[in-house]
XYZ file of C-alpha atoms in Angstrom:
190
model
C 19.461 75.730 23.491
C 17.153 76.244 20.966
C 15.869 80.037 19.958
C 17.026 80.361 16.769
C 18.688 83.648 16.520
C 21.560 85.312 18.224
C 21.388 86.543 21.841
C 22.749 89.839 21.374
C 19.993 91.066 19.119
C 17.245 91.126 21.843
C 16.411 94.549 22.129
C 13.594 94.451 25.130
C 14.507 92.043 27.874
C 12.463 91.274 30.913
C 13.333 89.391 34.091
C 9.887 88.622 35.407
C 10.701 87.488 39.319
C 14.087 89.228 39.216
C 13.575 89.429 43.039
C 17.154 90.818 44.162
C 19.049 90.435 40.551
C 20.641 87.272 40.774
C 19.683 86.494 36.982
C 20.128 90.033 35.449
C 23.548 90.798 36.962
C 25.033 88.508 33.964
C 23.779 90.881 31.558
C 25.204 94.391 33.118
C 28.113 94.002 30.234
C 25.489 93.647 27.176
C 23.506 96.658 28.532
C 24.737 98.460 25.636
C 22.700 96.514 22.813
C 19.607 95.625 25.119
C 17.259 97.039 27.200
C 16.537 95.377 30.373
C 13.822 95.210 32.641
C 13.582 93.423 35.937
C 9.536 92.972 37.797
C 9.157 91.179 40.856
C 6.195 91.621 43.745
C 9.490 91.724 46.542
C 9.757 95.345 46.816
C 12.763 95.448 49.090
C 14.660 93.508 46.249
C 13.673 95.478 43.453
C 14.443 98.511 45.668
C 18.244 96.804 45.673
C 17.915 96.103 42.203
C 17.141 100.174 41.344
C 20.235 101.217 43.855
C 22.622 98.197 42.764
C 21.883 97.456 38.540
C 21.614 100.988 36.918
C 21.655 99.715 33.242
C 18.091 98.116 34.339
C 14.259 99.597 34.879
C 13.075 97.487 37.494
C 10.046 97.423 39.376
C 7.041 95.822 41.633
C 4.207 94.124 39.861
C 1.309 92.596 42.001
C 0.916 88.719 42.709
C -1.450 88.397 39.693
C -1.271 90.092 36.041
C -1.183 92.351 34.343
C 1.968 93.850 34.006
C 2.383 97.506 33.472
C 3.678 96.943 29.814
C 1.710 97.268 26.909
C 0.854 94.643 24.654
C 4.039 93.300 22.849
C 6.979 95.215 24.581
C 9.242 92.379 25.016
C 11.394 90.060 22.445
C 13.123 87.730 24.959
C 11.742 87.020 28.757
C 13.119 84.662 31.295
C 11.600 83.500 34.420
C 14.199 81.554 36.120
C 12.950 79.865 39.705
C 9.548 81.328 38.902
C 7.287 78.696 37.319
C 9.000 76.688 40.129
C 7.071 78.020 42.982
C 3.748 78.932 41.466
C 0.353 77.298 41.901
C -1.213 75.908 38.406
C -4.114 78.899 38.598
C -1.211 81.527 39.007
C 1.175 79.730 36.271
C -1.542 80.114 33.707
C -2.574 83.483 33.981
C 1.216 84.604 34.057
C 1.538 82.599 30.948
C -1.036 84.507 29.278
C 0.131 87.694 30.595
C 3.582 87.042 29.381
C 2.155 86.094 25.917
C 0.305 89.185 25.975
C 4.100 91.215 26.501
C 5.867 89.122 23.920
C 6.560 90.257 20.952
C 5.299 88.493 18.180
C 7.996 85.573 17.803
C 9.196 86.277 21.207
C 11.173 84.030 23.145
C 10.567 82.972 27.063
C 12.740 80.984 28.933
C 11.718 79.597 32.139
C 12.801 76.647 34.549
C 10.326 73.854 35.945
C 11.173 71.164 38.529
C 10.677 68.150 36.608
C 11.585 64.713 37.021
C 14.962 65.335 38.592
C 13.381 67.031 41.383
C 10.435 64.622 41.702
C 11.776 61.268 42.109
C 13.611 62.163 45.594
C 10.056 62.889 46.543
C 7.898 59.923 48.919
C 6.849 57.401 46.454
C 3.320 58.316 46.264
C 3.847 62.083 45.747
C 5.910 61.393 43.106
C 3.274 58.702 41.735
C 0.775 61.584 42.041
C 3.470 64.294 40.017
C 3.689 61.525 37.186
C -0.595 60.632 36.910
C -1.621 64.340 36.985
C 2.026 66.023 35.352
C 1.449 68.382 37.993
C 2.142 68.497 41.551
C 1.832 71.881 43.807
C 2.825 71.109 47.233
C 2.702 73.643 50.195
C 4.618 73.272 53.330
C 4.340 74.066 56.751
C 7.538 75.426 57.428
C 7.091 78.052 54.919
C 3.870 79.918 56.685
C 4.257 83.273 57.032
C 7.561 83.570 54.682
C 6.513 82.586 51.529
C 2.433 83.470 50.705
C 0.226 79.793 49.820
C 0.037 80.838 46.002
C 3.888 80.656 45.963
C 5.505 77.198 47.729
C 7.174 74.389 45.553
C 5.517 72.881 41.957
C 6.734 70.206 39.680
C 6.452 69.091 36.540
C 6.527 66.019 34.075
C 7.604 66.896 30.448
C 4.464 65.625 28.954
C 2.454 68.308 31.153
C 4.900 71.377 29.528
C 4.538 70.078 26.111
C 0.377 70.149 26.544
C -0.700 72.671 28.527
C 2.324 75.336 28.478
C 1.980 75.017 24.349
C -1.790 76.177 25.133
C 0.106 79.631 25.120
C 3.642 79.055 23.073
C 5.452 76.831 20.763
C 7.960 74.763 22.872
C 11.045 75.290 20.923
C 13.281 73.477 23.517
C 13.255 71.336 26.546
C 16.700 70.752 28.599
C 16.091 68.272 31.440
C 18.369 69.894 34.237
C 19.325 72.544 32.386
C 20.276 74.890 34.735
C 22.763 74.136 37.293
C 22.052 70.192 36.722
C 18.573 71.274 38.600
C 15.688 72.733 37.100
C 14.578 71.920 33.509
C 14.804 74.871 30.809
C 12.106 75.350 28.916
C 12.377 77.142 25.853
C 8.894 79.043 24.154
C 8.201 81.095 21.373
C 5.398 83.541 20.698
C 3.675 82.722 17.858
């Protein structure tokens, strides 16, 4: 993966959609030469995250920005199964809000469904993922657990390299990058 310097000197890390920790439990042992900082709008999981992961500040931010951070705070975010479940409308205004936290030449990690996910999908759903590079699909079965802004997106490569570079420079792309799944996409803060 591409970011061009080494992990360990990230001073001010942020989880953004921590939810319960699952992401910043890896870091508990390099809590000594970071900060970190977990935000997600579950407020029962951030309350486990404050009882459970004492070397981070976590806490509840609303569906839509801003953050409580000022401008610049942050020098490496990730936003793993995030971007994955997000509407286009709420995608881009989180990208701009996490732009607005970045430090300059700060680095965000995220993960997309692209193609891998998409072609298991019916034929013309994943026709309609490939024409538009963007696919948001809600389902009935989720009602009531999940809220409509927040259901299952994909991606196509081409769509991250124009519109998500609108906001960053795309330093990286890794097609199933993370657990042969989700695609990692690398950005950087100009």
């Amino acid at each position: 993966m591409k970011i061009g310097r080494d992990p360990g000197s990230f001073q001010h890390v942020l989880d953004f959609g921590c939810g319960c920790g699952r992401t910043l439990i890896w870091f508990a042992n390099r809590s000594h030469a970071s900060r970190f900082y977990g935000t997600d709008i579950d407020a029962e999981a951030i309350s486990w995250c404050r009882s459970n992961l004492d070397f981070a500040r976590c806490r509840v931010n609303k569906p839509l920005p801003p953050l409580e951070d000022p401008p610049e705070t942050f020098d490496l975010i990730f936003a793993i199964t995030v971007f994955t479940q997000l509407n286009e409308e709420y995608q881009f205004r989180w990208l701009g809000e996490l732009k607005r936290v970045a430090k300059p030449k700060g680095i965000l990690l995220l993960t997309v469904h692209g193609e891998h996910c998409w072609q298991d999908l019916d034929c013309e759903v994943a026709a309609r993922v490939e024409r538009d590079g963007f696919l948001f699909k809600t389902s009935n079965t989720m009602q009531g657990i999940f809220p409509q802004w927040y259901q299952t997106a994909y991606h196509t490569r081409d769509y991250i390299f124009n519109r998500y570079a609108e906001y960053f420079t795309i330093l990286d792309y890794i097609p199933r990058g993370l657990n042969n799944h989700q695609d990692i996409v690398t950005l950087q803060k100009a």
